[in-house]
CSV table of C-alpha atoms and ligand atoms in Angstrom, one decimal:
chain,number,residue,atom,x,y,z
A,87,UNK,CA,120.6,66.9,93.6
A,88,UNK,CA,123.2,69.2,94.9
A,89,UNK,CA,122.7,71.3,92.4
A,90,UNK,CA,118.7,71.3,92.8
A,91,UNK,CA,120.0,72.8,96.6
A,92,UNK,CA,122.3,75.2,95.0
A,93,UNK,CA,119.8,76.7,92.7
A,94,UNK,CA,117.4,77.0,95.2
A,95,UNK,CA,119.6,79.0,97.7
A,96,UNK,CA,119.7,81.6,95.2
A,97,UNK,CA,115.9,82.1,95.0
A,98,UNK,CA,115.2,85.6,96.4
A,99,UNK,CA,113.1,85.5,99.5
A,100,UNK,CA,109.8,87.4,99.4
A,101,UNK,CA,109.4,90.2,102.0
A,102,UNK,CA,107.7,89.7,104.8
A,103,UNK,CA,105.1,92.8,104.3
A,104,UNK,CA,103.6,93.9,101.4
A,105,UNK,CA,102.7,97.5,102.6
A,106,UNK,CA,105.9,100.1,101.9
A,107,UNK,CA,105.2,103.3,104.1
A,108,UNK,CA,108.6,104.8,103.4
A,109,UNK,CA,109.9,105.1,99.8
A,110,UNK,CA,110.9,108.2,97.6
A,111,UNK,CA,109.2,107.4,94.3
A,112,UNK,CA,107.0,110.7,93.9
A,113,UNK,CA,108.8,111.8,90.6
A,114,UNK,CA,110.6,115.1,90.8
A,115,UNK,CA,110.0,116.4,94.2
A,116,UNK,CA,112.8,115.3,96.6
A,117,UNK,CA,116.1,113.6,95.9
A,118,UNK,CA,114.3,110.4,95.2
A,119,UNK,CA,113.0,109.4,91.7
A,120,UNK,CA,113.4,112.4,89.1
A,121,UNK,CA,110.5,111.7,86.5
A,122,UNK,CA,107.3,109.0,86.3
A,123,UNK,CA,109.2,106.5,84.3
A,124,UNK,CA,111.8,105.9,86.8
A,125,UNK,CA,109.3,106.1,89.4
A,126,UNK,CA,107.4,103.1,87.7
A,127,UNK,CA,110.2,101.3,87.2
A,128,UNK,CA,111.2,101.1,90.7
A,129,UNK,CA,107.7,100.5,91.5
A,130,UNK,CA,107.9,97.6,89.3
A,131,UNK,CA,111.1,96.2,91.0
A,132,UNK,CA,109.5,96.7,94.6
A,133,UNK,CA,106.5,94.5,93.3
A,134,UNK,CA,108.9,91.8,92.5
A,135,UNK,CA,109.8,91.7,96.0
A,136,UNK,CA,106.0,91.2,97.0
A,137,UNK,CA,105.3,95.0,97.9
A,138,UNK,CA,101.3,95.4,97.1
A,139,UNK,CA,100.7,98.7,98.4
A,140,UNK,CA,103.0,101.7,98.6
A,141,UNK,CA,102.4,104.7,100.8
A,142,UNK,CA,105.1,106.9,99.6
A,143,UNK,CA,106.8,109.5,101.8
A,144,UNK,CA,108.4,112.5,100.0
A,145,UNK,CA,110.7,114.6,102.4
A,146,UNK,CA,109.4,117.9,103.8
A,147,UNK,CA,112.4,119.6,104.9
A,148,UNK,CA,112.7,123.4,105.5
A,149,UNK,CA,114.6,125.1,103.0
A,150,UNK,CA,115.5,121.9,101.1
A,151,UNK,CA,112.2,120.2,100.2
A,152,UNK,CA,109.2,122.5,101.3
A,153,UNK,CA,106.6,120.3,99.4
A,154,UNK,CA,103.0,121.5,99.5
A,155,UNK,CA,99.9,120.4,97.5
A,156,UNK,CA,101.2,122.4,94.6
A,157,UNK,CA,104.4,120.3,94.4
A,158,UNK,CA,102.6,116.9,95.0
A,159,UNK,CA,99.6,116.9,93.4
A,160,UNK,CA,100.8,117.0,89.9
A,161,UNK,CA,104.0,114.8,90.5
A,162,UNK,CA,101.1,112.2,91.8
A,163,UNK,CA,99.2,112.7,88.8
A,164,UNK,CA,101.9,112.0,86.4
A,165,UNK,CA,103.0,108.9,88.5
A,166,UNK,CA,99.5,107.4,88.3
A,167,UNK,CA,99.3,108.5,84.4
A,168,UNK,CA,102.4,106.4,83.8
A,169,UNK,CA,101.1,103.6,85.7
A,170,UNK,CA,97.8,103.4,84.0
A,171,UNK,CA,99.8,103.6,80.8
A,172,UNK,CA,101.6,100.4,81.8
A,173,UNK,CA,98.6,98.7,82.9
A,174,UNK,CA,100.1,98.5,86.7
A,175,UNK,CA,97.0,98.7,89.3
A,176,UNK,CA,99.4,98.9,92.2
A,177,UNK,CA,97.8,101.2,95.1
A,178,UNK,CA,100.2,104.1,95.4
A,179,UNK,CA,99.2,107.1,97.5
A,180,UNK,CA,101.4,109.5,99.9
A,181,UNK,CA,102.1,110.9,103.0
A,182,UNK,CA,105.3,112.5,103.8
A,183,UNK,CA,108.9,112.2,105.6
A,184,UNK,CA,108.7,115.1,108.2
A,185,UNK,CA,112.1,116.5,109.3
A,186,UNK,CA,111.5,117.8,112.7
A,187,UNK,CA,112.1,121.5,112.3
A,188,UNK,CA,110.4,124.6,112.5
A,189,UNK,CA,108.4,124.0,109.1
A,190,UNK,CA,107.1,121.1,110.7
A,191,UNK,CA,106.0,123.1,113.9
A,192,UNK,CA,104.3,125.5,111.2
A,193,UNK,CA,102.5,122.6,109.6
A,194,UNK,CA,101.4,120.9,112.9
A,195,UNK,CA,100.3,124.2,114.1
A,196,UNK,CA,98.6,124.7,111.2
A,197,UNK,CA,96.9,121.1,111.0
A,198,UNK,CA,98.3,121.1,107.8
A,199,UNK,CA,99.8,117.7,107.4
A,200,UNK,CA,100.0,114.3,105.4
A,201,UNK,CA,99.3,111.6,107.4
A,202,UNK,CA,99.3,108.0,107.1
A,203,UNK,CA,96.2,106.2,107.4
A,204,UNK,CA,94.9,105.9,111.4
A,205,UNK,CA,96.7,109.0,112.2
A,206,UNK,CA,100.3,107.7,112.1
A,207,UNK,CA,102.9,110.1,111.1
A,208,UNK,CA,106.5,109.6,110.1
A,209,UNK,CA,108.9,111.7,111.1
A,210,UNK,CA,112.7,112.1,110.8
A,211,UNK,CA,115.5,113.5,113.3
A,212,UNK,CA,118.3,115.5,111.6
A,213,UNK,CA,121.3,113.5,111.3
A,214,UNK,CA,123.9,115.7,113.3
A,215,UNK,CA,122.2,115.9,116.7
A,216,UNK,CA,118.7,114.7,118.3
A,217,UNK,CA,116.1,117.7,118.3
A,218,UNK,CA,116.1,119.3,121.6
A,219,UNK,CA,112.5,119.0,122.1
A,220,UNK,CA,111.9,115.2,120.8
A,221,UNK,CA,110.4,114.2,124.1
A,222,UNK,CA,108.1,117.1,124.3
A,223,UNK,CA,107.3,116.9,120.4
A,224,UNK,CA,106.1,113.1,120.7
A,225,UNK,CA,104.0,114.1,124.0
A,226,UNK,CA,102.5,116.9,121.7
A,227,UNK,CA,101.8,114.6,119.1
A,228,UNK,CA,100.0,112.1,121.2
A,229,UNK,CA,97.9,114.6,122.8
A,230,UNK,CA,96.7,115.7,119.1
A,231,UNK,CA,95.8,111.9,119.1
A,232,UNK,CA,98.6,111.2,116.4
A,233,UNK,CA,100.7,108.1,116.6
A,234,UNK,CA,104.4,109.1,115.6
A,235,UNK,CA,106.7,106.9,113.8
A,236,UNK,CA,110.4,107.4,113.8
A,237,UNK,CA,112.1,106.9,110.6
A,238,UNK,CA,115.3,104.8,110.6
A,239,UNK,CA,116.3,105.3,114.0
A,240,UNK,CA,119.8,103.1,113.2
A,241,UNK,CA,120.7,105.9,111.4
A,242,UNK,CA,121.3,108.5,113.9
A,243,UNK,CA,124.9,108.0,114.9
A,244,UNK,CA,124.4,110.1,118.2
A,245,UNK,CA,122.3,107.2,119.5
A,246,UNK,CA,125.1,104.4,119.4
A,247,UNK,CA,126.9,105.2,122.6
A,248,UNK,CA,123.5,105.7,124.2
A,249,UNK,CA,121.6,102.7,123.3
A,250,UNK,CA,119.0,102.8,126.5
A,251,UNK,CA,117.6,106.0,124.7
A,252,UNK,CA,116.1,103.7,122.0
A,253,UNK,CA,114.1,102.0,124.8
A,254,UNK,CA,113.2,105.4,126.3
A,255,UNK,CA,112.0,106.5,123.2
A,256,UNK,CA,110.0,103.6,122.1
A,257,UNK,CA,108.5,103.5,125.9
A,258,UNK,CA,107.1,106.9,125.4
A,259,UNK,CA,105.2,105.8,122.4
A,260,UNK,CA,107.6,106.7,119.5
A,261,UNK,CA,107.1,103.6,117.0
A,262,UNK,CA,110.3,102.5,115.1
A,263,UNK,CA,110.5,101.9,111.7
A,264,UNK,CA,113.7,100.6,110.3
A,265,UNK,CA,115.1,100.5,106.7
A,266,UNK,CA,115.4,97.7,104.8
A,267,UNK,CA,118.6,99.1,103.4
A,268,UNK,CA,120.0,99.4,106.7
A,269,UNK,CA,119.3,95.5,107.0
A,270,UNK,CA,120.9,95.2,103.5
A,271,UNK,CA,124.0,96.9,104.7
A,272,UNK,CA,123.6,99.6,102.3
A,273,UNK,CA,124.5,102.6,104.8
A,274,UNK,CA,127.6,100.8,106.5
A,275,UNK,CA,127.9,98.0,109.4
A,276,UNK,CA,127.1,100.2,112.2
A,277,UNK,CA,123.7,100.8,110.8
A,278,UNK,CA,123.2,97.2,110.3
A,279,UNK,CA,124.4,96.1,113.6
A,280,UNK,CA,122.2,98.9,115.4
A,281,UNK,CA,119.1,97.6,113.2
A,282,UNK,CA,119.6,94.1,114.0
A,283,UNK,CA,119.9,95.0,117.6
A,284,UNK,CA,116.7,96.8,117.5
A,285,UNK,CA,115.1,93.7,115.9
A,286,UNK,CA,116.3,91.4,118.4
A,287,UNK,CA,114.9,93.6,121.4
A,288,UNK,CA,111.5,94.0,119.7
A,289,UNK,CA,111.9,97.6,119.4
A,290,UNK,CA,111.0,97.7,115.4
A,291,UNK,CA,107.4,98.5,114.7
A,292,UNK,CA,107.5,99.0,110.9
A,293,UNK,CA,110.2,98.5,108.1
A,294,UNK,CA,110.5,100.9,105.1
A,295,UNK,CA,112.6,100.4,101.7
A,296,UNK,CA,113.4,104.1,102.0
A,297,UNK,CA,113.9,103.6,98.3
A,298,UNK,CA,115.3,106.5,96.3
A,299,UNK,CA,117.0,105.1,93.1
A,300,UNK,CA,118.0,102.1,91.1
A,301,UNK,CA,121.0,101.4,92.8
A,302,UNK,CA,119.1,101.1,96.3
A,303,UNK,CA,117.0,98.3,94.2
A,304,UNK,CA,120.1,96.6,93.1
A,305,UNK,CA,121.1,96.5,97.0
A,306,UNK,CA,118.2,94.9,98.0
A,307,UNK,CA,117.8,92.6,95.2
A,308,UNK,CA,121.0,91.2,96.2
A,309,UNK,CA,120.1,91.2,99.9
A,310,UNK,CA,117.2,89.3,99.4
A,311,UNK,CA,119.1,86.2,97.8
A,312,UNK,CA,121.0,85.9,101.1
A,313,UNK,CA,120.2,83.4,103.8
A,314,UNK,CA,120.7,86.5,106.2
A,315,UNK,CA,117.6,88.1,104.6
A,316,UNK,CA,115.4,84.8,104.8
A,317,UNK,CA,116.5,84.8,108.9
A,318,UNK,CA,115.5,88.5,109.0
A,319,UNK,CA,112.4,87.9,107.6
A,320,UNK,CA,111.4,85.2,109.9
A,321,UNK,CA,112.2,87.4,113.0
A,322,UNK,CA,110.4,90.2,111.6
A,323,UNK,CA,107.2,88.6,110.4
A,324,UNK,CA,106.0,87.6,113.9
A,325,UNK,CA,105.6,91.7,115.2
A,326,UNK,CA,105.9,93.9,112.1
A,327,UNK,CA,102.6,96.3,111.7
A,328,UNK,CA,103.3,97.2,108.1
A,329,UNK,CA,99.9,95.1,106.9
A,330,UNK,CA,97.8,95.8,110.1
A,331,UNK,CA,98.0,99.4,110.9
A,332,UNK,CA,97.0,101.3,108.0
A,333,UNK,CA,94.0,99.1,107.0
B,235,LIG,FE1,113.5,108.7,103.4
């Protein structure tokens, strides 16, 4: 009997969502997967956690990853061919993770954006300081009928001494997407603590894996075998919109 419970406690918990909107599995276009075979391996690992639909989010960052249709289309084609070769029928499309910078301003002005379904858009702050025009940008996006989602708010350390800023931003219509890797402790204790606080305050709208590489998948594999992961999924399943916002 004891052994039965012991082995049962090591069973991985399934994710409480099946659509991932934040991962770097488009091959060779950013700091994520380097090739289609690695991407397909990562996707198979995501499927083992319960992911059934992937909307990948290659970086679009000025000077660093200035992705365009010319870079993304052939990479997606290579990925789909590899998945087909393996007989894997999972739905994989892409939008992008837009750094708030001048390139983003230009793409927005040109109406040249890879949106998530239903006019959602995934944006990220710089890591050193909050963009000076963030309030205005959220407003401008909304005026265009867009629904901005801030990637990993728990990773911007400049908010840690100003936790009320999270509520202000969220109240202004900026949805929050925390990283599964933050809950797993991959970045550090502070990121994990803030992610949990955002969860407890009901400020989390979406979770993304933010998966870049196999070591990230190893961390998530380990995390999903903890009782903490089970508790997190129980809290989150009540209000997470991953599986409802993009249909
Ligand atoms: Fe990311």
